[in-house]
Amino acid sequence: AIAQALSFAAFIFVGFIVDRLGSLKALSLALACEGLTILTLASLAHIKSNPYLGYIVISIYAASTILSAQDQVASDRMLIDISKSSIRGATIASLACLALITRAFGPLFMPFFWTHPPIFIAFIAALYIAGSMIVHYAYRRK
């Protein structure tokens, strides 16, 4: 419930950040920071005795929730900016379908990732960081 409330609140104010930075820069920043939060969270798995570990994990998860809202708003704004109004809905729906493809194939790879969680977490973080670099490069060319 707290995560959902935080997500709700994040969507209210990240739009202002996206408008101020521009959609590509905001998306690039959000993806890079999401990758870093995932790597940070993965590194905490090795800590055994820290009385504040729960608070640290919750804080990192909260940051990830806010960054996720920012990347969603920035990518939607980017699509609105670059697509024709007559096909905007189809464009956004197509991107959503592409995002859902990963969920369709996830269960096929889950047995491997379940037995090797650090590899899985590092792989996901690398995807976020690579995506950030691609978006950043696209922004610089614009």
PDB file of N, CA and C in Angstrom, residues 31-47 60 64 67 117-130:
ATOM      1  N   LEU A  31      16.486   5.989 -16.256  1.00  0.00           N
ATOM      2  CA  LEU A  31      16.967   4.628 -16.519  1.00  0.00           C
ATOM      3  C   LEU A  31      18.321   4.374 -15.862  1.00  0.00           C
ATOM      4  N   ALA A  32      19.225   5.331 -15.969  1.00  0.00           N
ATOM      5  CA  ALA A  32      20.545   5.167 -15.346  1.00  0.00           C
ATOM      6  C   ALA A  32      20.417   5.020 -13.836  1.00  0.00           C
ATOM      7  N   CYS A  33      19.611   5.866 -13.235  1.00  0.00           N
ATOM      8  CA  CYS A  33      19.446   5.802 -11.778  1.00  0.00           C
ATOM      9  C   CYS A  33      18.721   4.529 -11.347  1.00  0.00           C
ATOM     10  N   GLU A  34      17.771   4.060 -12.156  1.00  0.00           N
ATOM     11  CA  GLU A  34      17.104   2.787 -11.833  1.00  0.00           C
ATOM     12  C   GLU A  34      18.112   1.644 -11.857  1.00  0.00           C
ATOM     13  N   GLY A  35      18.990   1.642 -12.849  1.00  0.00           N
ATOM     14  CA  GLY A  35      20.025   0.612 -12.909  1.00  0.00           C
ATOM     15  C   GLY A  35      20.913   0.638 -11.680  1.00  0.00           C
ATOM     16  N   LEU A  36      21.267   1.834 -11.255  1.00  0.00           N
ATOM     17  CA  LEU A  36      22.107   1.959 -10.057  1.00  0.00           C
ATOM     18  C   LEU A  36      21.374   1.517  -8.793  1.00  0.00           C
ATOM     19  N   THR A  37      20.081   1.817  -8.692  1.00  0.00           N
ATOM     20  CA  THR A  37      19.344   1.369  -7.507  1.00  0.00           C
ATOM     21  C   THR A  37      19.235  -0.152  -7.480  1.00  0.00           C
ATOM     22  N   ILE A  38      19.083  -0.759  -8.645  1.00  0.00           N
ATOM     23  CA  ILE A  38      19.016  -2.223  -8.707  1.00  0.00           C
ATOM     24  C   ILE A  38      20.350  -2.828  -8.283  1.00  0.00           C
ATOM     25  N   LEU A  39      21.456  -2.272  -8.784  1.00  0.00           N
ATOM     26  CA  LEU A  39      22.781  -2.777  -8.381  1.00  0.00           C
ATOM     27  C   LEU A  39      23.010  -2.573  -6.882  1.00  0.00           C
ATOM     28  N   THR A  40      22.584  -1.441  -6.360  1.00  0.00           N
ATOM     29  CA  THR A  40      22.732  -1.180  -4.927  1.00  0.00           C
ATOM     30  C   THR A  40      21.928  -2.182  -4.117  1.00  0.00           C
ATOM     31  N   LEU A  41      20.715  -2.430  -4.552  1.00  0.00           N
ATOM     32  CA  LEU A  41      19.869  -3.395  -3.853  1.00  0.00           C
ATOM     33  C   LEU A  41      20.495  -4.784  -3.893  1.00  0.00           C
ATOM     34  N   ALA A  42      21.056  -5.158  -5.035  1.00  0.00           N
ATOM     35  CA  ALA A  42      21.715  -6.458  -5.153  1.00  0.00           C
ATOM     36  C   ALA A  42      22.921  -6.558  -4.231  1.00  0.00           C
ATOM     37  N   SER A  43      23.663  -5.488  -4.085  1.00  0.00           N
ATOM     38  CA  SER A  43      24.848  -5.530  -3.227  1.00  0.00           C
ATOM     39  C   SER A  43      24.476  -5.663  -1.751  1.00  0.00           C
ATOM     40  N   LEU A  44      23.268  -5.245  -1.393  1.00  0.00           N
ATOM     41  CA  LEU A  44      22.837  -5.354   0.006  1.00  0.00           C
ATOM     42  C   LEU A  44      22.523  -6.787   0.416  1.00  0.00           C
ATOM     43  N   ALA A  45      22.359  -7.666  -0.561  1.00  0.00           N
ATOM     44  CA  ALA A  45      22.037  -9.061  -0.249  1.00  0.00           C
ATOM     45  C   ALA A  45      23.167  -9.745   0.528  1.00  0.00           C
ATOM     46  N   HIS A  46      24.375  -9.212   0.431  1.00  0.00           N
ATOM     47  CA  HIS A  46      25.514  -9.820   1.113  1.00  0.00           C
ATOM     48  C   HIS A  46      25.704  -9.311   2.537  1.00  0.00           C
ATOM     49  N   ILE A  47      24.968  -8.283   2.909  1.00  0.00           N
ATOM     50  CA  ILE A  47      25.073  -7.731   4.263  1.00  0.00           C
ATOM     51  C   ILE A  47      24.201  -8.567   5.191  1.00  0.00           C
ATOM     52  N   ILE A  60      15.655   2.476  -0.847  1.00  0.00           N
ATOM     53  CA  ILE A  60      16.069   2.193  -2.227  1.00  0.00           C
ATOM     54  C   ILE A  60      14.858   1.823  -3.076  1.00  0.00           C
ATOM     55  N   SER A  64      13.460   3.754  -6.346  1.00  0.00           N
ATOM     56  CA  SER A  64      13.191   3.027  -7.585  1.00  0.00           C
ATOM     57  C   SER A  64      11.766   3.269  -8.071  1.00  0.00           C
ATOM     58  N   LEU A  67      11.694   6.728  -9.626  1.00  0.00           N
ATOM     59  CA  LEU A  67      12.391   6.714 -10.910  1.00  0.00           C
ATOM     60  C   LEU A  67      11.592   5.980 -11.977  1.00  0.00           C
ATOM     61  N   PRO A 117      20.530 -15.757  -8.667  1.00  0.00           N
ATOM     62  CA  PRO A 117      19.954 -14.407  -8.522  1.00  0.00           C
ATOM     63  C   PRO A 117      20.922 -13.257  -8.764  1.00  0.00           C
ATOM     64  N   PRO A 118      22.202 -13.345  -8.354  1.00  0.00           N
ATOM     65  CA  PRO A 118      23.085 -12.197  -8.624  1.00  0.00           C
ATOM     66  C   PRO A 118      23.262 -11.935 -10.122  1.00  0.00           C
ATOM     67  N   ILE A 119      23.301 -13.002 -10.919  1.00  0.00           N
ATOM     68  CA  ILE A 119      23.437 -12.831 -12.363  1.00  0.00           C
ATOM     69  C   ILE A 119      22.187 -12.160 -12.917  1.00  0.00           C
ATOM     70  N   PHE A 120      21.038 -12.587 -12.445  1.00  0.00           N
ATOM     71  CA  PHE A 120      19.773 -12.011 -12.902  1.00  0.00           C
ATOM     72  C   PHE A 120      19.699 -10.526 -12.557  1.00  0.00           C
ATOM     73  N   ILE A 121      20.021 -10.174 -11.333  1.00  0.00           N
ATOM     74  CA  ILE A 121      19.940  -8.782 -10.907  1.00  0.00           C
ATOM     75  C   ILE A 121      20.943  -7.935 -11.684  1.00  0.00           C
ATOM     76  N   ALA A 122      22.148  -8.429 -11.870  1.00  0.00           N
ATOM     77  CA  ALA A 122      23.150  -7.688 -12.641  1.00  0.00           C
ATOM     78  C   ALA A 122      22.711  -7.529 -14.098  1.00  0.00           C
ATOM     79  N   PHE A 123      22.084  -8.552 -14.651  1.00  0.00           N
ATOM     80  CA  PHE A 123      21.587  -8.496 -16.026  1.00  0.00           C
ATOM     81  C   PHE A 123      20.516  -7.414 -16.166  1.00  0.00           C
ATOM     82  N   ILE A 124      19.579  -7.376 -15.252  1.00  0.00           N
ATOM     83  CA  ILE A 124      18.516  -6.372 -15.289  1.00  0.00           C
ATOM     84  C   ILE A 124      19.110  -4.974 -15.141  1.00  0.00           C
ATOM     85  N   ALA A 125      20.028  -4.805 -14.207  1.00  0.00           N
ATOM     86  CA  ALA A 125      20.659  -3.499 -14.011  1.00  0.00           C
ATOM     87  C   ALA A 125      21.418  -3.074 -15.270  1.00  0.00           C
ATOM     88  N   ALA A 126      22.113  -4.012 -15.892  1.00  0.00           N
ATOM     89  CA  ALA A 126      22.851  -3.706 -17.120  1.00  0.00           C
ATOM     90  C   ALA A 126      21.905  -3.263 -18.232  1.00  0.00           C
ATOM     91  N   LEU A 127      20.728  -3.891 -18.312  1.00  0.00           N
ATOM     92  CA  LEU A 127      19.745  -3.475 -19.320  1.00  0.00           C
ATOM     93  C   LEU A 127      19.292  -2.034 -19.091  1.00  0.00           C
ATOM     94  N   TYR A 128      19.036  -1.680 -17.851  1.00  0.00           N
ATOM     95  CA  TYR A 128      18.633  -0.308 -17.538  1.00  0.00           C
ATOM     96  C   TYR A 128      19.741   0.678 -17.911  1.00  0.00           C
ATOM     97  N   ILE A 129      20.960   0.355 -17.533  1.00  0.00           N
ATOM     98  CA  ILE A 129      22.076   1.266 -17.801  1.00  0.00           C
ATOM     99  C   ILE A 129      22.342   1.360 -19.299  1.00  0.00           C
ATOM    100  N   ALA A 130      22.266   0.241 -20.028  1.00  0.00           N
ATOM    101  CA  ALA A 130      22.439   0.270 -21.482  1.00  0.00           C
ATOM    102  C   ALA A 130      21.338   1.107 -22.132  1.00  0.00           C
TER     103      ALA A 130
END
